[in-house]
mmCIF file of C-alpha atoms in Angstrom:
data_model
loop_
_atom_site.group_PDB
_atom_site.id
_atom_site.type_symbol
_atom_site.label_atom_id
_atom_site.label_comp_id
_atom_site.label_asym_id
_atom_site.label_seq_id
_atom_site.Cartn_x
_atom_site.Cartn_y
_atom_site.Cartn_z
ATOM 1 C CA ARG U 2 0.000 0.000 0.000
ATOM 2 C CA LYS U 3 1.291 3.461 -0.900
ATOM 3 C CA GLU U 4 2.040 5.784 2.027
ATOM 4 C CA VAL U 5 0.044 8.624 0.493
ATOM 5 C CA GLU U 6 -2.513 7.852 -2.161
ATOM 6 C CA GLN U 7 -4.401 10.388 -4.242
ATOM 7 C CA ASP U 8 -7.259 10.351 -6.703
ATOM 8 C CA PRO U 9 -6.028 9.325 -10.119
ATOM 9 C CA GLY U 10 -6.251 12.228 -12.563
ATOM 10 C CA PRO U 11 -6.600 14.035 -14.704
ATOM 11 C CA PHE U 12 -9.567 16.209 -13.772
ATOM 12 C CA ASN U 13 -10.836 18.380 -16.625
ATOM 13 C CA VAL U 14 -13.454 20.896 -15.492
ATOM 14 C CA PRO U 15 -15.048 24.047 -16.919
ATOM 15 C CA GLU U 16 -14.427 27.448 -15.385
ATOM 16 C CA GLY U 17 -16.683 28.052 -12.423
ATOM 17 C CA ALA U 18 -17.003 24.381 -11.520
ATOM 18 C CA THR U 19 -16.456 22.953 -8.067
ATOM 19 C CA VAL U 20 -13.916 20.158 -7.882
ATOM 20 C CA ALA U 21 -12.807 17.951 -5.001
ATOM 21 C CA PHE U 22 -9.621 15.950 -4.534
ATOM 22 C CA ASN U 23 -9.201 13.145 -2.048
ATOM 23 C CA CYS U 24 -6.137 11.683 -0.396
ATOM 24 C CA THR U 25 -5.592 8.796 2.019
ATOM 25 C CA TYR U 26 -2.516 8.095 4.119
ATOM 26 C CA SER U 27 -1.325 4.893 5.717
ATOM 27 C CA ASN U 28 0.419 6.004 8.915
ATOM 28 C CA SER U 29 -2.068 6.744 11.679
ATOM 29 C CA ALA U 30 0.660 8.511 13.676
ATOM 30 C CA SER U 31 1.076 11.209 11.021
ATOM 31 C CA GLN U 32 1.331 14.660 12.537
ATOM 32 C CA SER U 33 0.907 17.271 9.830
ATOM 33 C CA PHE U 34 -0.926 17.541 6.558
ATOM 34 C CA PHE U 35 -0.638 19.829 3.579
ATOM 35 C CA TRP U 36 -1.762 20.485 0.058
ATOM 36 C CA TYR U 37 0.893 21.700 -2.367
ATOM 37 C CA ARG U 38 0.430 22.988 -5.867
ATOM 38 C CA GLN U 39 2.932 22.308 -8.638
ATOM 39 C CA ASP U 40 2.795 24.054 -11.983
ATOM 40 C CA CYS U 41 4.309 22.420 -15.043
ATOM 41 C CA ARG U 42 8.127 22.313 -14.801
ATOM 42 C CA LYS U 43 8.114 24.317 -11.573
ATOM 43 C CA GLU U 44 8.723 23.470 -7.940
ATOM 44 C CA PRO U 45 5.908 22.525 -5.535
ATOM 45 C CA LYS U 46 4.543 25.432 -3.516
ATOM 46 C CA LEU U 47 2.575 25.234 -0.317
ATOM 47 C CA LEU U 48 -1.107 25.859 -0.977
ATOM 48 C CA MET U 49 -2.442 25.313 2.511
ATOM 49 C CA SER U 50 -1.955 23.356 5.694
ATOM 50 C CA VAL U 51 -4.770 21.065 6.758
ATOM 51 C CA TYR U 52 -6.011 21.232 10.336
ATOM 52 C CA SER U 53 -8.195 18.841 12.277
ATOM 53 C CA SER U 54 -10.976 21.410 12.452
ATOM 54 C CA GLY U 55 -10.835 21.991 8.702
ATOM 55 C CA ASN U 56 -9.780 25.258 7.187
ATOM 56 C CA GLU U 57 -10.728 27.563 4.389
ATOM 57 C CA ASP U 58 -8.722 30.041 2.321
ATOM 58 C CA GLY U 59 -10.873 31.893 -0.162
ATOM 59 C CA ARG U 60 -12.157 29.393 -2.725
ATOM 60 C CA PHE U 61 -10.150 26.541 -1.193
ATOM 61 C CA THR U 62 -11.354 24.337 1.671
ATOM 62 C CA ALA U 63 -9.322 21.539 3.226
ATOM 63 C CA GLN U 64 -10.670 18.826 5.510
ATOM 64 C CA LEU U 65 -8.953 16.185 7.620
ATOM 65 C CA ASN U 66 -10.541 13.013 8.954
ATOM 66 C CA ARG U 67 -8.028 11.332 11.254
ATOM 67 C CA ALA U 68 -10.271 8.347 11.976
ATOM 68 C CA SER U 69 -10.484 7.498 8.274
ATOM 69 C CA GLN U 70 -6.955 8.794 7.503
ATOM 70 C CA TYR U 71 -8.394 10.913 4.759
ATOM 71 C CA ILE U 72 -7.717 14.450 3.519
ATOM 72 C CA SER U 73 -9.685 16.434 0.999
ATOM 73 C CA LEU U 74 -9.326 19.653 -0.966
ATOM 74 C CA LEU U 75 -12.349 21.458 -2.398
ATOM 75 C CA ILE U 76 -11.949 24.190 -4.990
ATOM 76 C CA ARG U 77 -15.000 26.348 -5.666
ATOM 77 C CA ASP U 78 -15.566 28.591 -8.686
ATOM 78 C CA SER U 79 -12.559 27.170 -10.551
ATOM 79 C CA LYS U 80 -10.356 29.600 -12.456
ATOM 80 C CA LEU U 81 -8.137 28.915 -15.453
ATOM 81 C CA SER U 82 -5.183 29.738 -13.211
ATOM 82 C CA ASP U 83 -6.084 26.822 -10.918
ATOM 83 C CA SER U 84 -4.784 24.425 -13.584
ATOM 84 C CA ALA U 85 -1.883 22.593 -11.955
ATOM 85 C CA THR U 86 -0.971 19.370 -10.194
ATOM 86 C CA TYR U 87 -2.122 19.180 -6.576
ATOM 87 C CA LEU U 88 0.065 17.197 -4.191
ATOM 88 C CA CYS U 89 -1.146 15.724 -0.925
ATOM 89 C CA VAL U 90 1.642 15.740 1.661
ATOM 90 C CA VAL U 91 1.748 14.050 5.047
ATOM 91 C CA GLY U 92 4.333 14.708 7.749
ATOM 92 C CA GLU U 93 5.363 11.741 9.874
ATOM 93 C CA ARG U 94 7.311 13.334 12.747
ATOM 94 C CA ASN U 95 8.871 16.623 13.739
ATOM 95 C CA ASN U 96 8.005 18.065 10.360
ATOM 96 C CA ASN U 97 11.160 16.624 8.784
ATOM 97 C CA ASP U 98 9.861 13.443 7.183
ATOM 98 C CA MET U 99 7.230 14.393 4.658
ATOM 99 C CA ARG U 100 5.658 11.922 2.274
ATOM 100 C CA PHE U 101 4.219 13.056 -1.021
ATOM 101 C CA GLY U 102 1.381 11.682 -3.053
ATOM 102 C CA ALA U 103 1.859 11.290 -6.790
ATOM 103 C CA GLY U 104 -0.351 14.304 -7.424
ATOM 104 C CA THR U 105 -3.632 14.932 -9.200
ATOM 105 C CA ARG U 106 -3.608 16.928 -12.390
ATOM 106 C CA LEU U 107 -6.338 19.560 -12.756
ATOM 107 C CA THR U 108 -7.112 21.362 -15.998
ATOM 108 C CA VAL U 109 -9.701 24.130 -15.929
ATOM 109 C CA LYS U 110 -11.047 24.956 -19.377
ATOM 110 C CA PRO U 111 -12.846 28.073 -20.638
ATOM 111 C CA GLU L 1 17.833 37.043 -1.719
ATOM 112 C CA THR L 2 14.948 35.241 -0.121
ATOM 113 C CA GLY L 3 13.689 31.676 -0.080
ATOM 114 C CA VAL L 4 15.565 28.695 -1.406
ATOM 115 C CA THR L 5 17.835 29.058 -4.415
ATOM 116 C CA GLN L 6 19.257 26.213 -6.463
ATOM 117 C CA THR L 7 21.965 26.237 -9.092
ATOM 118 C CA PRO L 8 22.293 25.355 -11.839
ATOM 119 C CA ARG L 9 18.732 25.367 -13.198
ATOM 120 C CA HIS L 10 19.637 22.954 -15.975
ATOM 121 C CA LEU L 11 22.512 20.490 -16.253
ATOM 122 C CA VAL L 12 23.497 18.060 -18.972
ATOM 123 C CA MET L 13 26.282 15.694 -18.067
ATOM 124 C CA GLY L 14 27.926 12.606 -19.439
ATOM 125 C CA MET L 15 28.046 9.371 -17.489
ATOM 126 C CA THR L 16 31.736 9.827 -16.675
ATOM 127 C CA ASN L 17 31.429 13.440 -15.494
ATOM 128 C CA LYS L 18 31.514 14.778 -11.947
ATOM 129 C CA LYS L 19 29.255 17.699 -11.104
ATOM 130 C CA SER L 20 27.656 19.275 -8.054
ATOM 131 C CA LEU L 21 24.244 20.762 -7.393
ATOM 132 C CA LYS L 22 24.054 23.652 -4.962
ATOM 133 C CA CYS L 23 21.238 24.788 -2.702
ATOM 134 C CA GLU L 24 21.112 27.798 -0.409
ATOM 135 C CA GLN L 25 18.303 28.817 1.937
ATOM 136 C CA HIS L 26 17.784 32.289 3.359
ATOM 137 C CA LEU L 27 14.912 31.455 5.689
ATOM 138 C CA GLY L 28 16.777 30.605 8.881
ATOM 139 C CA HIS L 29 15.540 27.016 8.695
ATOM 140 C CA ASN L 30 17.445 24.225 10.410
ATOM 141 C CA ALA L 31 16.655 21.290 8.113
ATOM 142 C CA MET L 32 17.376 20.756 4.425
ATOM 143 C CA TYR L 33 16.401 18.025 2.005
ATOM 144 C CA TRP L 34 17.122 16.622 -1.425
ATOM 145 C CA TYR L 35 14.226 15.171 -3.412
ATOM 146 C CA LYS L 36 14.163 13.527 -6.822
ATOM 147 C CA GLN L 37 11.158 13.959 -9.088
ATOM 148 C CA SER L 38 10.862 11.709 -12.120
ATOM 149 C CA ALA L 39 8.066 11.970 -14.642
ATOM 150 C CA LYS L 40 4.679 10.830 -13.297
ATOM 151 C CA LYS L 41 6.148 9.610 -9.992
ATOM 152 C CA PRO L 42 5.836 10.987 -6.467
ATOM 153 C CA LEU L 43 8.679 13.031 -5.104
ATOM 154 C CA GLU L 44 11.297 10.651 -3.715
ATOM 155 C CA LEU L 45 13.118 11.711 -0.569
ATOM 156 C CA MET L 46 16.859 11.244 -0.996
ATOM 157 C CA PHE L 47 18.590 12.884 1.976
ATOM 158 C CA VAL L 48 17.633 14.798 5.086
ATOM 159 C CA TYR L 49 19.924 17.052 7.072
ATOM 160 C CA SER L 50 18.623 18.264 10.396
ATOM 161 C CA LEU L 51 20.791 20.671 12.410
ATOM 162 C CA GLU L 52 23.581 19.924 9.907
ATOM 163 C CA GLU L 53 23.538 16.213 10.685
ATOM 164 C CA ARG L 54 22.425 13.695 8.098
ATOM 165 C CA VAL L 55 19.429 11.962 9.598
ATOM 166 C CA GLU L 56 18.228 10.014 6.597
ATOM 167 C CA ASN L 57 19.758 8.386 3.572
ATOM 168 C CA ASN L 58 16.884 6.832 1.738
ATOM 169 C CA SER L 59 18.705 3.946 0.029
ATOM 170 C CA VAL L 60 20.253 6.269 -2.491
ATOM 171 C CA PRO L 61 23.063 4.884 -4.715
ATOM 172 C CA SER L 62 26.549 5.968 -3.730
ATOM 173 C CA ARG L 63 26.971 7.864 -7.004
ATOM 174 C CA PHE L 64 24.959 10.581 -5.188
ATOM 175 C CA SER L 65 26.868 12.165 -2.308
ATOM 176 C CA PRO L 66 25.367 14.958 -0.177
ATOM 177 C CA GLU L 67 27.238 17.585 1.772
ATOM 178 C CA CYS L 68 25.876 20.074 4.280
ATOM 179 C CA PRO L 69 28.656 22.440 5.437
ATOM 180 C CA ASN L 70 26.244 24.628 7.445
ATOM 181 C CA SER L 71 22.544 25.098 8.013
ATOM 182 C CA SER L 72 22.160 27.384 4.982
ATOM 183 C CA HIS L 73 23.946 25.355 2.318
ATOM 184 C CA LEU L 74 23.428 21.936 0.836
ATOM 185 C CA PHE L 75 25.243 20.237 -2.010
ATOM 186 C CA LEU L 76 24.616 17.104 -4.024
ATOM 187 C CA HIS L 77 27.771 15.725 -5.625
ATOM 188 C CA LEU L 78 27.204 13.582 -8.690
ATOM 189 C CA HIS L 79 29.574 11.107 -10.308
ATOM 190 C CA THR L 80 29.255 8.286 -12.850
ATOM 191 C CA LEU L 81 25.512 8.761 -13.160
ATOM 192 C CA GLN L 82 23.218 6.644 -15.302
ATOM 193 C CA PRO L 83 20.647 7.839 -17.854
ATOM 194 C CA GLU L 84 17.847 6.779 -15.463
ATOM 195 C CA ASP L 85 19.121 9.398 -13.028
ATOM 196 C CA SER L 86 17.782 12.092 -15.354
ATOM 197 C CA ALA L 87 15.115 13.921 -13.344
ATOM 198 C CA LEU L 88 14.254 17.147 -11.546
ATOM 199 C CA TYR L 89 16.265 17.443 -8.326
ATOM 200 C CA LEU L 90 14.580 19.602 -5.730
ATOM 201 C CA CYS L 91 16.071 21.073 -2.599
ATOM 202 C CA ALA L 92 13.802 22.060 0.285
ATOM 203 C CA SER L 93 14.170 23.523 3.746
ATOM 204 C CA SER L 94 12.024 23.593 6.864
ATOM 205 C CA GLN L 95 12.081 24.387 10.531
ATOM 206 C CA VAL L 96 12.196 21.119 12.436
ATOM 207 C CA SER L 97 9.502 20.636 15.087
ATOM 208 C CA THR L 98 7.409 23.428 13.720
ATOM 209 C CA ALA L 99 4.478 21.476 12.439
ATOM 210 C CA GLY L 100 2.088 23.283 10.171
ATOM 211 C CA TYR L 101 4.559 25.251 8.100
ATOM 212 C CA GLY L 102 5.610 22.650 5.531
ATOM 213 C CA TYR L 103 8.623 22.857 3.304
ATOM 214 C CA THR L 104 9.899 25.602 1.048
ATOM 215 C CA PHE L 105 11.286 24.273 -2.212
ATOM 216 C CA GLY L 106 13.895 25.659 -4.555
ATOM 217 C CA SER L 107 13.186 25.886 -8.268
ATOM 218 C CA GLY L 108 15.038 22.654 -8.898
ATOM 219 C CA THR L 109 17.824 21.485 -11.173
ATOM 220 C CA ARG L 110 16.675 19.645 -14.270
ATOM 221 C CA LEU L 111 19.365 17.038 -14.840
ATOM 222 C CA THR L 112 19.879 15.127 -18.060
ATOM 223 C CA VAL L 113 22.438 12.329 -18.148
ATOM 224 C CA VAL L 114 23.629 11.425 -21.628
#
């Protein structure tokens, strides 16, 4: 079983659509959770941390379910500029042992 | 300069060459990492340096040799590489024990071994 598993892509959605990505992780002792965004041929950049209570940043909402070892990212009112690969990242201990999912490719079309 | 800077951005090397990748962070972090990203694969952790001490060597072949002279600088020395080593090599830094802040990545070095 993969340590961090994400929805297989790609997701192709029209502008304005709502899209959700899911991620599961295998280590129940994981301490920290993140979504990163990676544009084509660029480095990953932190999109948002994911907290137990859930958190929202504008059009983006992240949820964590520790019991099910499941993380989600919801994007509302998709923009063309949201097109990227979204990486689910799970930290195992002390924030210095992060495990990355393979990523889910999103393309938002006019 | 701010953030994490990597040089060179692109590198083409022959299998008998020796080269080094350089990473520098200006964030005051105390941990640095090397990751390898191949096409359509998850990022693979190669090395972790925490407080300038190597804490993880993730079964990486000896043709890759890391060096961390201080908390701001990280090198990856390359020698006798194979074509399958062609990939994007990413450096990252973080503050250990500060959960919730994630990693900051450099722009990467795109390596091609010919």
